[in-house]
XYZ file of C-alpha atoms in Angstrom:
236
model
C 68.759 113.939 -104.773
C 65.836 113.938 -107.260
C 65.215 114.655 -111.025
C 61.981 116.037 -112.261
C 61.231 115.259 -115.647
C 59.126 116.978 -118.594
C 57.485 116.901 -121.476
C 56.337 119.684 -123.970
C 53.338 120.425 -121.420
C 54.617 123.144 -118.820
C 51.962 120.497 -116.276
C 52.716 117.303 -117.533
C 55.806 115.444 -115.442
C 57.038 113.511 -112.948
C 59.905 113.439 -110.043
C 62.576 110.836 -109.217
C 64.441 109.752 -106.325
C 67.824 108.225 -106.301
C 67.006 107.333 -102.966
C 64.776 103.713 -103.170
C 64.558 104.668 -107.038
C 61.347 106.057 -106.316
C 58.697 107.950 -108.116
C 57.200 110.479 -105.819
C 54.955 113.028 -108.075
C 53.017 112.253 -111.254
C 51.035 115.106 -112.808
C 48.774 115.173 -116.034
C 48.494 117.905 -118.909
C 45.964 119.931 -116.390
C 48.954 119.892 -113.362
C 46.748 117.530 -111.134
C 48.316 115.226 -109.335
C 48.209 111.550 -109.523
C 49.823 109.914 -106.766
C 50.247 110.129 -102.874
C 52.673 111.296 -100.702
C 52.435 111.518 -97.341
C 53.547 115.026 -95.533
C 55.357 112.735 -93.215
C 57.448 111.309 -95.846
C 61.263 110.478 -94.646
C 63.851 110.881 -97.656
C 66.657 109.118 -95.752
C 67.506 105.920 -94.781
C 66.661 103.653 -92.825
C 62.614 104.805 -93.737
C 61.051 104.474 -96.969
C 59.382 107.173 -98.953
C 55.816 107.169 -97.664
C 54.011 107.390 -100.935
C 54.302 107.598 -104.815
C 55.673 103.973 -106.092
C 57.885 102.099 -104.122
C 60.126 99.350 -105.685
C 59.502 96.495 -103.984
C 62.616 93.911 -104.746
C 63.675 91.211 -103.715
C 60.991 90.741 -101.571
C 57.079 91.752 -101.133
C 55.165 91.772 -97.828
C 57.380 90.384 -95.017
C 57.399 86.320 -96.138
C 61.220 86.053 -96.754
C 64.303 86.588 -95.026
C 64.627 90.526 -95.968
C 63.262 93.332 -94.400
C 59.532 94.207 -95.398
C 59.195 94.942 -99.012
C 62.615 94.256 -99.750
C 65.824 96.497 -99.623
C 65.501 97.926 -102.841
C 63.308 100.464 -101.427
C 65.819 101.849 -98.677
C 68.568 102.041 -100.859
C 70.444 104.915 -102.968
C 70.488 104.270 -106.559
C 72.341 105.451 -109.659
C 71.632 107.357 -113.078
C 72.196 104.286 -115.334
C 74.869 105.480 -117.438
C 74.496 102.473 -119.986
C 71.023 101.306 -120.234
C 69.442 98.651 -122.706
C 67.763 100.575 -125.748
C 64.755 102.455 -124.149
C 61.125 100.157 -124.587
C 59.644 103.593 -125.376
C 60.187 106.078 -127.976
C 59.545 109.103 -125.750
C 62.401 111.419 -125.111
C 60.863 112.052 -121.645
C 62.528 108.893 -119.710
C 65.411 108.508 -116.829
C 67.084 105.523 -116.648
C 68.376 104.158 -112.954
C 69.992 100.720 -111.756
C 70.910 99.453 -108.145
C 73.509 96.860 -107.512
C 74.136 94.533 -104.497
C 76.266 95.947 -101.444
C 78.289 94.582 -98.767
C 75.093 94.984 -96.863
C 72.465 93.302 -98.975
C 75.197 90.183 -98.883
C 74.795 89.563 -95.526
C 70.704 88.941 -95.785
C 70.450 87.693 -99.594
C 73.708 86.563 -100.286
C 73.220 87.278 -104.655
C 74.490 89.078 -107.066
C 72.092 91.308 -109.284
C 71.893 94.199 -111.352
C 67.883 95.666 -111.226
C 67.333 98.569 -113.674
C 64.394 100.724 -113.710
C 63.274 103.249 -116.623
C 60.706 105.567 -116.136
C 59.136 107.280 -119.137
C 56.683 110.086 -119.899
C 54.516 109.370 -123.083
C 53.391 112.282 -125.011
C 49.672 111.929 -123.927
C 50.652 111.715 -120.363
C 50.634 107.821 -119.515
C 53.789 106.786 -116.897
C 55.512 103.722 -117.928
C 57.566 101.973 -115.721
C 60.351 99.322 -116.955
C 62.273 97.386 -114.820
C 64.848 94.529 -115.754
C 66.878 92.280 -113.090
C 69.855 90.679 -114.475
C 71.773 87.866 -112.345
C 75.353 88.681 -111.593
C 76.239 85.486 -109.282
C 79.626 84.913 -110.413
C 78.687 80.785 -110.710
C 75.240 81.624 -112.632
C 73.442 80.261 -109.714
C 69.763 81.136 -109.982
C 67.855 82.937 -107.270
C 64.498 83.459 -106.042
C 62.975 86.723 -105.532
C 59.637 88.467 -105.851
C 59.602 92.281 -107.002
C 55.983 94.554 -107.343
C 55.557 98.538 -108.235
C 54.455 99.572 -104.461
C 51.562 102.321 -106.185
C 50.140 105.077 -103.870
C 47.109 106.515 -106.337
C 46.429 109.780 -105.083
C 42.353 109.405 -104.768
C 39.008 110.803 -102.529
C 37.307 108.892 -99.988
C 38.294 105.378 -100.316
C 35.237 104.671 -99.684
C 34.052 105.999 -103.398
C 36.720 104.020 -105.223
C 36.532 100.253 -107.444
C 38.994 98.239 -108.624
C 37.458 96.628 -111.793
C 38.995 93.830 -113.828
C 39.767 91.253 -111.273
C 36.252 89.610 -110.873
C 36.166 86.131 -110.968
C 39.944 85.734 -110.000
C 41.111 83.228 -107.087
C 43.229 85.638 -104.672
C 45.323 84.936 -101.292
C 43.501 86.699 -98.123
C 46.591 88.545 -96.488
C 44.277 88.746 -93.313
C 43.229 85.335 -93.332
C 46.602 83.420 -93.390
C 46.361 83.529 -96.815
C 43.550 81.492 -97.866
C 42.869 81.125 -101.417
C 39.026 82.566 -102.218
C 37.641 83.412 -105.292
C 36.185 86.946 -105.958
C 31.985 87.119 -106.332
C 32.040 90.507 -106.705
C 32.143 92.449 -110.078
C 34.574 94.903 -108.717
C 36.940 95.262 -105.743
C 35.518 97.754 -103.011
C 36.923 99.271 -99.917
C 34.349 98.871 -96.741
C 37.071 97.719 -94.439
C 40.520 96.617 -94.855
C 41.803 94.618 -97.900
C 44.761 92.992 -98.326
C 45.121 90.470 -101.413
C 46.838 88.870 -103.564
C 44.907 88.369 -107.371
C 46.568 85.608 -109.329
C 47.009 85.617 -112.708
C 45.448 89.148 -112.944
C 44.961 90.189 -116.754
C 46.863 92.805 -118.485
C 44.058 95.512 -117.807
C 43.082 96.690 -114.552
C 40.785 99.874 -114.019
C 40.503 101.832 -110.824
C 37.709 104.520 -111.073
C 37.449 107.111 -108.098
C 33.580 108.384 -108.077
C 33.666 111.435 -106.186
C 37.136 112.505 -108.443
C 35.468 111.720 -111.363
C 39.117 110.087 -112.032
C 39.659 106.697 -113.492
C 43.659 104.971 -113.355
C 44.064 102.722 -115.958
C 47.007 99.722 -115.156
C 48.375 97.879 -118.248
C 51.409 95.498 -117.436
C 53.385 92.833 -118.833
C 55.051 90.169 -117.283
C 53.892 91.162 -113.889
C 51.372 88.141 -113.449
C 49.297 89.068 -109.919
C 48.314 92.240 -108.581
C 47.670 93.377 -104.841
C 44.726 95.744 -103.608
C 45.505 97.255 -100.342
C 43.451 99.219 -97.809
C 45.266 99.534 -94.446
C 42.730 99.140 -91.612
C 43.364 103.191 -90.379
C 44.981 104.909 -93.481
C 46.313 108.330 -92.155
C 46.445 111.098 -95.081
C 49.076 112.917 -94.064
């Protein structure tokens, strides 16, 4: 099942899964669209959605005891029919939560609630609220990690830059993780990237040349934030 969503602008909205709680479709006041989705895409477990922004919980990458990215992701979630008071005032918003199952015991034996609200402002912007509550019945804490999983929909890869994380010490994902410190003024995409920026600030700009499209990324409370270029990155 999804829900598409609008606003007063017959272009401007965005679509929902239940399925991995995922946003799949993104489009601005002229109907373009801003994310990717792959033609490929699988909308049923045990794959995830190829594409638009994947929830990554309770686990990122493949260093845990989970499957890759977490289960969060392969998982059918609810319409939250109590959520906390919305973080937005836009009337454009759908609010979802996922609990544990039988399942998810068996890897990561907690207790959680993880609620997601996805709003529309009226100029367009997608905001993205999540909130993970632990349930453990002897208020044991837990470790997890959790990351939006963001498929921009741009050109060549080639003509895109990541500005706003110059100067940053990041993990190399292809070099067993060795912390390195970025010389560059900008992130660029000549070959594959895969890193981990630490204590990233709360603006970061992507700018796709031959689009003439820039993405701009304001978070909170989200401290580090991951480039990725795949070494072969199929389009469909």
């Amino acid at each position: 099942m999804c829900i598409n969503a609008f606003n007063t602008s017959r272009f401007l909205c965005y679509q929902v899964y239940l399925y991995g709680g995922q946003v799949t479709s993104w489009k601005n006041n002229s109907g373009e669209q801003q994310l990717f989705l792959s033609k490929k895409a699988s909308f049923k477990p045990p794959k995830a959605i190829r594409g638009g922004i994947q929830i990554c919980f309770p686990q990122l990458g493949n260093h845990g005891v989970v499957e890759q990215h977490g289960f969060a992701r392969n998982r059918l979630w609810s319409v939250d029919e109590s959520p906390p008071l919305p973080d937005t005032t836009s009337d454009c918003h759908i609010d979802l939560i996922l609990k544990q199952s039988e399942e998810d015991m068996k890897t990561w034996p907690h207790s959680y609630e993880l609620r997601l609200q996805v709003a529309l402002s009226p100029r367009g912007d997608l905001i993205l609220t999540s909130r993970i509550k632990n349930k453990n019945a002897d208020g044991k804490p837990f470790q997890f990690t959790f990351a939006y999983h963001t498929y921009f929909s741009v050109s060549d890869i080639s003509e895109v830059r990541v500005e706003g994380l110059d100067t940053l010490d990041y993990h190399d994902n292809l070099q067993s993780k060795i912390r390195c410190t970025e010389q560059g003024d900008a992130v660029v995409f000549e070959s594959e990237v895969d890193r981990i920026y630490l204590s990233a600030p709360p603006k970061i700009v992507t700018i796709d040349h031959e689009k003439k499209r820039t993405f701009v990324l304001r978070k909170k409370e989200l401290p580090d934030v991951v480039p990725i270029c795949p070494p072969e990155f199929d389009p469909a």
